[in-house]
Amino acid sequence: MSEIDSTSAALARIARGETSDPNLAGLSRRWRAGSGPEGATRGGGLVLVAERQTAGRGRLDRSWVSRPGAGLTVSLLIRPRTAVSRLGWLPMVVGTSLVSTVRAVAGVPAVLKWPNDVLIEGAKLAGILVEVVPVPLSAPSVVIGFGLNVNAEPDELPERSTSLLLSGARPAALNRTELLGLILEGLVGALAAWEADPQSARAAYLEVCATIGREVRVELPDGSADTGRATDVDPEGRLVVAGRAYSAGDIVHLR
């Protein structure tokens, strides 16, 4: 695994054709020519894996770091074959796929907290960030970034976080190279299924979303908060709490 920090930013520069980094220039040329390197997720896709992260950025611009070998820090650059209006579902498609792979490979009870935090028994295992990158004279590209705690120890993790190691995962799941291959394989299938039948994503997501049926607090970007029971995720991907649909906010599971 290579040591590349801020992978999402690097891929965004590639998509826009702005990179002058010699280590990324070759990837940029191949991307814009429409062919990805061996190991790309799908036609025209690129994958960057960071051995460590010193300038990670998650939802709501939260920063994070990781030591070498502690986890998987991955960014993928793709061109989805779907309408731009449907891209709001992409973070949840990615989350559903990641949960499915982690359950199958590691044997742990992973679930999602809306929209796409991966949890095990209430502790955060992985985070996902999806960003649309406008490309001049072309359909938009998308950068999918995720960080998954694999071998991290308690003193390396934020409060209420966990890792596969700490969750009692099967030993095979702690091999990061093999795990990454299985995650990417699952993601390829999930993206293809979503593109072929966008409506199927909602049903699959609801099966693994632990937020539904819970009393929650919705902490909104303006600093206010609402509470109530989460009852659904609507066709636009918004969380429905006490009859109101939310498209953004931090969700706290109350009980």
PDB file of C-alpha atoms in Angstrom:
ATOM      1  CA  MET A   1       0.000   0.000   0.000  1.00  0.00           C
ATOM      2  CA  SER A   2       1.319   3.408  -0.910  1.00  0.00           C
ATOM      3  CA  GLU A   3       1.700   6.305   1.500  1.00  0.00           C
ATOM      4  CA  ILE A   4      -0.530   9.011   0.056  1.00  0.00           C
ATOM      5  CA  ASP A   5      -2.268  11.476   2.325  1.00  0.00           C
ATOM      6  CA  SER A   6      -5.474  13.394   1.569  1.00  0.00           C
ATOM      7  CA  THR A   7      -6.453  10.867  -1.080  1.00  0.00           C
ATOM      8  CA  SER A   8      -9.859  12.375  -1.796  1.00  0.00           C
ATOM      9  CA  ALA A   9      -8.291  15.728  -2.601  1.00  0.00           C
ATOM     10  CA  ALA A  10      -5.769  14.073  -4.906  1.00  0.00           C
ATOM     11  CA  LEU A  11      -8.481  12.275  -6.842  1.00  0.00           C
ATOM     12  CA  ALA A  12     -10.565  15.427  -7.113  1.00  0.00           C
ATOM     13  CA  ARG A  13      -7.591  17.155  -8.740  1.00  0.00           C
ATOM     14  CA  ILE A  14      -7.255  14.255 -11.166  1.00  0.00           C
ATOM     15  CA  ALA A  15     -10.928  14.461 -12.125  1.00  0.00           C
ATOM     16  CA  ARG A  16     -10.660  18.182 -12.820  1.00  0.00           C
ATOM     17  CA  GLY A  17      -7.317  17.820 -14.597  1.00  0.00           C
ATOM     18  CA  GLU A  18      -5.586  20.143 -12.122  1.00  0.00           C
ATOM     19  CA  THR A  19      -2.848  17.912 -10.712  1.00  0.00           C
ATOM     20  CA  SER A  20       0.830  18.662 -11.320  1.00  0.00           C
ATOM     21  CA  ASP A  21       2.054  16.025  -8.852  1.00  0.00           C
ATOM     22  CA  PRO A  22       4.350  13.700 -10.860  1.00  0.00           C
ATOM     23  CA  ASN A  23       3.173  10.722  -8.805  1.00  0.00           C
ATOM     24  CA  LEU A  24      -0.419  11.374  -9.868  1.00  0.00           C
ATOM     25  CA  ALA A  25       0.141  12.730 -13.371  1.00  0.00           C
ATOM     26  CA  GLY A  26       0.101   9.278 -14.979  1.00  0.00           C
ATOM     27  CA  LEU A  27      -3.129   8.386 -13.217  1.00  0.00           C
ATOM     28  CA  SER A  28      -4.604  11.690 -14.328  1.00  0.00           C
ATOM     29  CA  ARG A  29      -3.760  11.062 -17.986  1.00  0.00           C
ATOM     30  CA  ARG A  30      -5.227   7.565 -17.902  1.00  0.00           C
ATOM     31  CA  TRP A  31      -8.366   8.751 -16.128  1.00  0.00           C
ATOM     32  CA  ARG A  32      -9.066  11.532 -18.581  1.00  0.00           C
ATOM     33  CA  ALA A  33      -8.377   9.152 -21.455  1.00  0.00           C
ATOM     34  CA  GLY A  34     -11.091   6.891 -20.049  1.00  0.00           C
ATOM     35  CA  SER A  35      -8.987   3.952 -18.888  1.00  0.00           C
ATOM     36  CA  GLY A  36      -8.109   3.163 -15.287  1.00  0.00           C
ATOM     37  CA  PRO A  37      -5.129   1.224 -13.966  1.00  0.00           C
ATOM     38  CA  GLU A  38      -5.211  -2.431 -13.120  1.00  0.00           C
ATOM     39  CA  GLY A  39      -7.292  -2.845  -9.971  1.00  0.00           C
ATOM     40  CA  ALA A  40      -9.667   0.020 -10.758  1.00  0.00           C
ATOM     41  CA  THR A  41     -13.183  -0.418  -9.486  1.00  0.00           C
ATOM     42  CA  ARG A  42     -14.862  -0.246 -12.872  1.00  0.00           C
ATOM     43  CA  GLY A  43     -14.427   1.219 -16.357  1.00  0.00           C
ATOM     44  CA  GLY A  44     -12.483   4.463 -16.066  1.00  0.00           C
ATOM     45  CA  GLY A  45     -12.199   4.252 -12.267  1.00  0.00           C
ATOM     46  CA  LEU A  46      -9.203   4.906 -10.065  1.00  0.00           C
ATOM     47  CA  VAL A  47      -8.343   3.716  -6.561  1.00  0.00           C
ATOM     48  CA  LEU A  48      -5.870   5.301  -4.148  1.00  0.00           C
ATOM     49  CA  VAL A  49      -4.980   3.652  -0.842  1.00  0.00           C
ATOM     50  CA  ALA A  50      -3.152   5.499   1.925  1.00  0.00           C
ATOM     51  CA  GLU A  51      -0.973   3.530   4.321  1.00  0.00           C
ATOM     52  CA  ARG A  52      -1.618   6.259   6.862  1.00  0.00           C
ATOM     53  CA  GLN A  53      -3.725   9.402   7.037  1.00  0.00           C
ATOM     54  CA  THR A  54      -2.505  12.706   8.434  1.00  0.00           C
ATOM     55  CA  ALA A  55      -5.058  15.068   6.915  1.00  0.00           C
ATOM     56  CA  GLY A  56      -8.250  13.060   6.625  1.00  0.00           C
ATOM     57  CA  ARG A  57     -11.567  14.830   6.202  1.00  0.00           C
ATOM     58  CA  GLY A  58     -14.947  13.339   6.962  1.00  0.00           C
ATOM     59  CA  ARG A  59     -18.544  14.522   7.064  1.00  0.00           C
ATOM     60  CA  LEU A  60     -19.084  18.067   8.334  1.00  0.00           C
ATOM     61  CA  ASP A  61     -15.368  18.733   7.651  1.00  0.00           C
ATOM     62  CA  ARG A  62     -14.209  16.732  10.665  1.00  0.00           C
ATOM     63  CA  SER A  63     -10.512  15.858  10.535  1.00  0.00           C
ATOM     64  CA  TRP A  64      -8.877  12.582  11.514  1.00  0.00           C
ATOM     65  CA  VAL A  65      -5.529  10.779  11.433  1.00  0.00           C
ATOM     66  CA  SER A  66      -4.399   7.152  11.480  1.00  0.00           C
ATOM     67  CA  ARG A  67      -1.102   5.367  12.041  1.00  0.00           C
ATOM     68  CA  PRO A  68       0.446   3.107   9.386  1.00  0.00           C
ATOM     69  CA  GLY A  69      -1.216  -0.299   9.364  1.00  0.00           C
ATOM     70  CA  ALA A  70      -4.127   0.637  11.618  1.00  0.00           C
ATOM     71  CA  GLY A  71      -6.840   0.580   9.001  1.00  0.00           C
ATOM     72  CA  LEU A  72      -7.926   1.012   5.423  1.00  0.00           C
ATOM     73  CA  THR A  73      -7.962   4.570   4.095  1.00  0.00           C
ATOM     74  CA  VAL A  74      -9.270   4.447   0.556  1.00  0.00           C
ATOM     75  CA  SER A  75     -10.543   6.828  -2.100  1.00  0.00           C
ATOM     76  CA  LEU A  76     -12.171   5.798  -5.365  1.00  0.00           C
ATOM     77  CA  LEU A  77     -12.842   7.981  -8.375  1.00  0.00           C
ATOM     78  CA  ILE A  78     -15.718   6.827 -10.572  1.00  0.00           C
ATOM     79  CA  ARG A  79     -18.099   8.080 -13.239  1.00  0.00           C
ATOM     80  CA  PRO A  80     -21.525   6.759 -12.201  1.00  0.00           C
ATOM     81  CA  ARG A  81     -23.786   5.707 -15.039  1.00  0.00           C
ATOM     82  CA  THR A  82     -26.882   7.271 -13.542  1.00  0.00           C
ATOM     83  CA  ALA A  83     -28.764  10.539 -13.494  1.00  0.00           C
ATOM     84  CA  VAL A  84     -27.234  13.336 -11.430  1.00  0.00           C
ATOM     85  CA  SER A  85     -30.518  13.583  -9.521  1.00  0.00           C
ATOM     86  CA  ARG A  86     -29.915  10.093  -8.109  1.00  0.00           C
ATOM     87  CA  LEU A  87     -26.428  10.734  -6.741  1.00  0.00           C
ATOM     88  CA  GLY A  88     -27.814  11.587  -3.306  1.00  0.00           C
ATOM     89  CA  TRP A  89     -28.296   7.870  -2.747  1.00  0.00           C
ATOM     90  CA  LEU A  90     -24.690   6.982  -3.550  1.00  0.00           C
ATOM     91  CA  PRO A  91     -23.316   7.406   0.025  1.00  0.00           C
ATOM     92  CA  MET A  92     -25.959   4.998   1.293  1.00  0.00           C
ATOM     93  CA  VAL A  93     -25.298   2.502  -1.495  1.00  0.00           C
ATOM     94  CA  VAL A  94     -21.625   2.528  -0.494  1.00  0.00           C
ATOM     95  CA  GLY A  95     -22.496   2.140   3.191  1.00  0.00           C
ATOM     96  CA  THR A  96     -24.828  -0.776   2.524  1.00  0.00           C
ATOM     97  CA  SER A  97     -22.142  -2.536   0.494  1.00  0.00           C
ATOM     98  CA  LEU A  98     -19.465  -1.978   3.142  1.00  0.00           C
ATOM     99  CA  VAL A  99     -21.700  -3.362   5.898  1.00  0.00           C
ATOM    100  CA  SER A 100     -22.515  -6.416   3.799  1.00  0.00           C
ATOM    101  CA  THR A 101     -18.845  -7.187   3.157  1.00  0.00           C
ATOM    102  CA  VAL A 102     -17.772  -6.612   6.763  1.00  0.00           C
ATOM    103  CA  ARG A 103     -20.528  -8.895   8.034  1.00  0.00           C
ATOM    104  CA  ALA A 104     -19.620 -11.654   5.590  1.00  0.00           C
ATOM    105  CA  VAL A 105     -15.840 -11.488   5.972  1.00  0.00           C
ATOM    106  CA  ALA A 106     -15.390 -10.505   9.612  1.00  0.00           C
ATOM    107  CA  GLY A 107     -18.462 -12.139  11.143  1.00  0.00           C
ATOM    108  CA  VAL A 108     -19.333  -9.044  13.177  1.00  0.00           C
ATOM    109  CA  PRO A 109     -22.801  -7.440  13.589  1.00  0.00           C
ATOM    110  CA  ALA A 110     -22.121  -4.274  11.595  1.00  0.00           C
ATOM    111  CA  VAL A 111     -25.004  -1.866  10.959  1.00  0.00           C
ATOM    112  CA  LEU A 112     -25.452   1.643   9.588  1.00  0.00           C
ATOM    113  CA  LYS A 113     -26.356   4.838  11.383  1.00  0.00           C
ATOM    114  CA  TRP A 114     -28.010   7.260   8.973  1.00  0.00           C
ATOM    115  CA  PRO A 115     -26.686   8.181   6.573  1.00  0.00           C
ATOM    116  CA  ASN A 116     -23.598   5.984   6.362  1.00  0.00           C
ATOM    117  CA  ASP A 117     -21.597   5.554   9.576  1.00  0.00           C
ATOM    118  CA  VAL A 118     -20.732   1.878  10.082  1.00  0.00           C
ATOM    119  CA  LEU A 119     -21.249   0.807  13.705  1.00  0.00           C
ATOM    120  CA  ILE A 120     -20.678  -2.289  15.788  1.00  0.00           C
ATOM    121  CA  GLU A 121     -22.703  -2.329  19.012  1.00  0.00           C
ATOM    122  CA  GLY A 122     -22.963   1.457  18.940  1.00  0.00           C
ATOM    123  CA  ALA A 123     -19.248   2.128  18.343  1.00  0.00           C
ATOM    124  CA  LYS A 124     -18.035   3.569  15.045  1.00  0.00           C
ATOM    125  CA  LEU A 125     -16.072   1.192  12.841  1.00  0.00           C
ATOM    126  CA  ALA A 126     -15.954   3.137   9.570  1.00  0.00           C
ATOM    127  CA  GLY A 127     -16.889   6.457   8.028  1.00  0.00           C
ATOM    128  CA  ILE A 128     -17.720   7.289   4.430  1.00  0.00           C
ATOM    129  CA  LEU A 129     -17.602  10.540   2.490  1.00  0.00           C
ATOM    130  CA  VAL A 130     -18.866  10.930  -1.082  1.00  0.00           C
ATOM    131  CA  GLU A 131     -18.226  14.095  -3.080  1.00  0.00           C
ATOM    132  CA  VAL A 132     -19.340  15.054  -6.571  1.00  0.00           C
ATOM    133  CA  VAL A 133     -16.544  16.593  -8.652  1.00  0.00           C
ATOM    134  CA  PRO A 134     -17.755  18.771 -11.549  1.00  0.00           C
ATOM    135  CA  VAL A 135     -15.745  18.111 -14.715  1.00  0.00           C
ATOM    136  CA  PRO A 136     -15.853  20.660 -17.564  1.00  0.00           C
ATOM    137  CA  LEU A 137     -17.676  19.414 -20.675  1.00  0.00           C
ATOM    138  CA  SER A 138     -18.302  16.013 -19.113  1.00  0.00           C
ATOM    139  CA  ALA A 139     -20.598  14.166 -16.738  1.00  0.00           C
ATOM    140  CA  PRO A 140     -19.552  14.687 -13.109  1.00  0.00           C
ATOM    141  CA  SER A 141     -17.119  12.349 -11.443  1.00  0.00           C
ATOM    142  CA  VAL A 142     -17.527  11.152  -7.873  1.00  0.00           C
ATOM    143  CA  VAL A 143     -14.899  10.585  -5.192  1.00  0.00           C
ATOM    144  CA  ILE A 144     -15.851   7.902  -2.677  1.00  0.00           C
ATOM    145  CA  GLY A 145     -13.684   7.970   0.429  1.00  0.00           C
ATOM    146  CA  PHE A 146     -13.846   5.634   3.399  1.00  0.00           C
ATOM    147  CA  GLY A 147     -11.805   4.919   6.490  1.00  0.00           C
ATOM    148  CA  LEU A 148     -12.190   1.525   8.162  1.00  0.00           C
ATOM    149  CA  ASN A 149     -10.541   0.711  11.499  1.00  0.00           C
ATOM    150  CA  VAL A 150      -8.912  -2.706  11.133  1.00  0.00           C
ATOM    151  CA  ASN A 151      -6.027  -3.216  13.584  1.00  0.00           C
ATOM    152  CA  ALA A 152      -6.394  -0.042  15.649  1.00  0.00           C
ATOM    153  CA  GLU A 153      -5.926  -0.352  19.418  1.00  0.00           C
ATOM    154  CA  PRO A 154      -8.086   1.453  22.015  1.00  0.00           C
ATOM    155  CA  ASP A 155      -5.593   4.267  22.630  1.00  0.00           C
ATOM    156  CA  GLU A 156      -5.566   5.090  18.896  1.00  0.00           C
ATOM    157  CA  LEU A 157      -9.302   5.539  18.537  1.00  0.00           C
ATOM    158  CA  PRO A 158     -11.682   8.392  19.334  1.00  0.00           C
ATOM    159  CA  GLU A 159     -14.317   7.892  21.993  1.00  0.00           C
ATOM    160  CA  ARG A 160     -17.098   5.458  21.028  1.00  0.00           C
ATOM    161  CA  SER A 161     -15.086   3.978  18.167  1.00  0.00           C
ATOM    162  CA  THR A 162     -13.918   0.431  17.558  1.00  0.00           C
ATOM    163  CA  SER A 163     -11.906  -1.686  15.134  1.00  0.00           C
ATOM    164  CA  LEU A 164     -12.274  -5.128  13.620  1.00  0.00           C
ATOM    165  CA  LEU A 165      -9.511  -6.332  15.936  1.00  0.00           C
ATOM    166  CA  LEU A 166     -11.326  -5.088  19.043  1.00  0.00           C
ATOM    167  CA  SER A 167     -14.674  -6.424  17.832  1.00  0.00           C
ATOM    168  CA  GLY A 168     -13.460 -10.015  17.643  1.00  0.00           C
ATOM    169  CA  ALA A 169     -13.407 -10.253  13.859  1.00  0.00           C
ATOM    170  CA  ARG A 170     -12.272 -13.429  12.170  1.00  0.00           C
ATOM    171  CA  PRO A 171      -8.475 -13.425  11.672  1.00  0.00           C
ATOM    172  CA  ALA A 172      -8.838 -13.371   7.884  1.00  0.00           C
ATOM    173  CA  ALA A 173     -10.556  -9.978   8.105  1.00  0.00           C
ATOM    174  CA  LEU A 174      -7.423  -8.434   9.654  1.00  0.00           C
ATOM    175  CA  ASN A 175      -5.447  -8.959   6.436  1.00  0.00           C
ATOM    176  CA  ARG A 176      -5.970  -5.502   4.987  1.00  0.00           C
ATOM    177  CA  THR A 177      -4.939  -6.369   1.424  1.00  0.00           C
ATOM    178  CA  GLU A 178      -7.389  -9.247   1.128  1.00  0.00           C
ATOM    179  CA  LEU A 179     -10.103  -7.291   2.911  1.00  0.00           C
ATOM    180  CA  LEU A 180      -9.700  -4.360   0.532  1.00  0.00           C
ATOM    181  CA  GLY A 181     -10.062  -6.644  -2.477  1.00  0.00           C
ATOM    182  CA  LEU A 182     -13.306  -8.063  -1.123  1.00  0.00           C
ATOM    183  CA  ILE A 183     -14.647  -4.596  -0.273  1.00  0.00           C
ATOM    184  CA  LEU A 184     -13.939  -3.334  -3.791  1.00  0.00           C
ATOM    185  CA  GLU A 185     -15.447  -6.458  -5.334  1.00  0.00           C
ATOM    186  CA  GLY A 186     -18.609  -5.961  -3.306  1.00  0.00           C
ATOM    187  CA  LEU A 187     -18.746  -2.293  -4.191  1.00  0.00           C
ATOM    188  CA  VAL A 188     -18.497  -3.021  -7.917  1.00  0.00           C
ATOM    189  CA  GLY A 189     -21.525  -5.285  -7.643  1.00  0.00           C
ATOM    190  CA  ALA A 190     -23.470  -2.819  -5.503  1.00  0.00           C
ATOM    191  CA  LEU A 191     -22.856   0.060  -7.907  1.00  0.00           C
ATOM    192  CA  ALA A 192     -23.873  -2.032 -10.900  1.00  0.00           C
ATOM    193  CA  ALA A 193     -27.081  -3.149  -9.168  1.00  0.00           C
ATOM    194  CA  TRP A 194     -27.918   0.434  -8.184  1.00  0.00           C
ATOM    195  CA  GLU A 195     -27.373   1.720 -11.711  1.00  0.00           C
ATOM    196  CA  ALA A 196     -29.529  -1.050 -13.159  1.00  0.00           C
ATOM    197  CA  ASP A 197     -32.325  -0.662 -10.590  1.00  0.00           C
ATOM    198  CA  PRO A 198     -32.043   2.528  -8.497  1.00  0.00           C
ATOM    199  CA  GLN A 199     -35.173   1.680  -6.495  1.00  0.00           C
ATOM    200  CA  SER A 200     -33.546  -1.451  -5.065  1.00  0.00           C
ATOM    201  CA  ALA A 201     -31.056   0.615  -3.057  1.00  0.00           C
ATOM    202  CA  ARG A 202     -33.666   1.833  -0.581  1.00  0.00           C
ATOM    203  CA  ALA A 203     -34.873  -1.639   0.396  1.00  0.00           C
ATOM    204  CA  ALA A 204     -31.314  -2.913   0.847  1.00  0.00           C
ATOM    205  CA  TYR A 205     -30.393   0.125   2.930  1.00  0.00           C
ATOM    206  CA  LEU A 206     -33.388  -0.180   5.251  1.00  0.00           C
ATOM    207  CA  GLU A 207     -32.381  -3.767   6.053  1.00  0.00           C
ATOM    208  CA  VAL A 208     -29.070  -2.651   7.600  1.00  0.00           C
ATOM    209  CA  CYS A 209     -29.941   0.804   8.980  1.00  0.00           C
ATOM    210  CA  ALA A 210     -30.127   0.666  12.786  1.00  0.00           C
ATOM    211  CA  THR A 211     -31.477   4.223  13.004  1.00  0.00           C
ATOM    212  CA  ILE A 212     -34.961   3.222  11.869  1.00  0.00           C
ATOM    213  CA  GLY A 213     -37.262   2.614  14.822  1.00  0.00           C
ATOM    214  CA  ARG A 214     -34.942   4.412  17.264  1.00  0.00           C
ATOM    215  CA  GLU A 215     -35.460   7.538  19.312  1.00  0.00           C
ATOM    216  CA  VAL A 216     -32.889   9.979  17.955  1.00  0.00           C
ATOM    217  CA  ARG A 217     -31.633  13.511  18.278  1.00  0.00           C
ATOM    218  CA  VAL A 218     -31.025  15.343  15.009  1.00  0.00           C
ATOM    219  CA  GLU A 219     -28.267  17.930  15.502  1.00  0.00           C
ATOM    220  CA  LEU A 220     -28.690  20.433  12.686  1.00  0.00           C
ATOM    221  CA  PRO A 221     -26.000  22.522  10.949  1.00  0.00           C
ATOM    222  CA  ASP A 222     -27.393  25.748  12.464  1.00  0.00           C
ATOM    223  CA  GLY A 223     -26.779  24.454  15.997  1.00  0.00           C
ATOM    224  CA  SER A 224     -30.386  23.565  16.793  1.00  0.00           C
ATOM    225  CA  ALA A 225     -31.612  20.035  17.485  1.00  0.00           C
ATOM    226  CA  ASP A 226     -34.822  18.043  17.133  1.00  0.00           C
ATOM    227  CA  THR A 227     -35.766  14.762  18.786  1.00  0.00           C
ATOM    228  CA  GLY A 228     -38.204  12.027  17.883  1.00  0.00           C
ATOM    229  CA  ARG A 229     -38.547   8.508  16.532  1.00  0.00           C
ATOM    230  CA  ALA A 230     -36.902   7.760  13.182  1.00  0.00           C
ATOM    231  CA  THR A 231     -39.476   5.931  11.099  1.00  0.00           C
ATOM    232  CA  ASP A 232     -38.204   5.803   7.526  1.00  0.00           C
ATOM    233  CA  VAL A 233     -35.757   6.893   4.849  1.00  0.00           C
ATOM    234  CA  ASP A 234     -37.721   8.453   2.014  1.00  0.00           C
ATOM    235  CA  PRO A 235     -37.073   7.918  -1.721  1.00  0.00           C
ATOM    236  CA  GLU A 236     -34.755  10.963  -1.736  1.00  0.00           C
ATOM    237  CA  GLY A 237     -32.604   9.428   1.011  1.00  0.00           C
ATOM    238  CA  ARG A 238     -33.819  11.780   3.745  1.00  0.00           C
ATOM    239  CA  LEU A 239     -34.313  10.516   7.282  1.00  0.00           C
ATOM    240  CA  VAL A 240     -37.903  10.843   8.490  1.00  0.00           C
ATOM    241  CA  VAL A 241     -38.132  11.723  12.193  1.00  0.00           C
ATOM    242  CA  ALA A 242     -41.495  12.453  13.816  1.00  0.00           C
ATOM    243  CA  GLY A 243     -42.984  13.084  10.386  1.00  0.00           C
ATOM    244  CA  ARG A 244     -40.288  15.527   9.236  1.00  0.00           C
ATOM    245  CA  ALA A 245     -37.686  14.679   6.580  1.00  0.00           C
ATOM    246  CA  TYR A 246     -34.040  15.647   7.195  1.00  0.00           C
ATOM    247  CA  SER A 247     -31.411  15.777   4.467  1.00  0.00           C
ATOM    248  CA  ALA A 248     -28.508  16.815   6.722  1.00  0.00           C
ATOM    249  CA  GLY A 249     -27.514  16.678  10.362  1.00  0.00           C
ATOM    250  CA  ASP A 250     -25.724  14.583  12.950  1.00  0.00           C
ATOM    251  CA  ILE A 251     -27.820  11.730  14.307  1.00  0.00           C
ATOM    252  CA  VAL A 252     -27.497  10.605  17.926  1.00  0.00           C
ATOM    253  CA  HIS A 253     -29.150   7.316  18.884  1.00  0.00           C
ATOM    254  CA  LEU A 254     -30.846   7.939  22.232  1.00  0.00           C
ATOM    255  CA  ARG A 255     -32.054   4.424  23.014  1.00  0.00           C
TER     256      ARG A 255
END
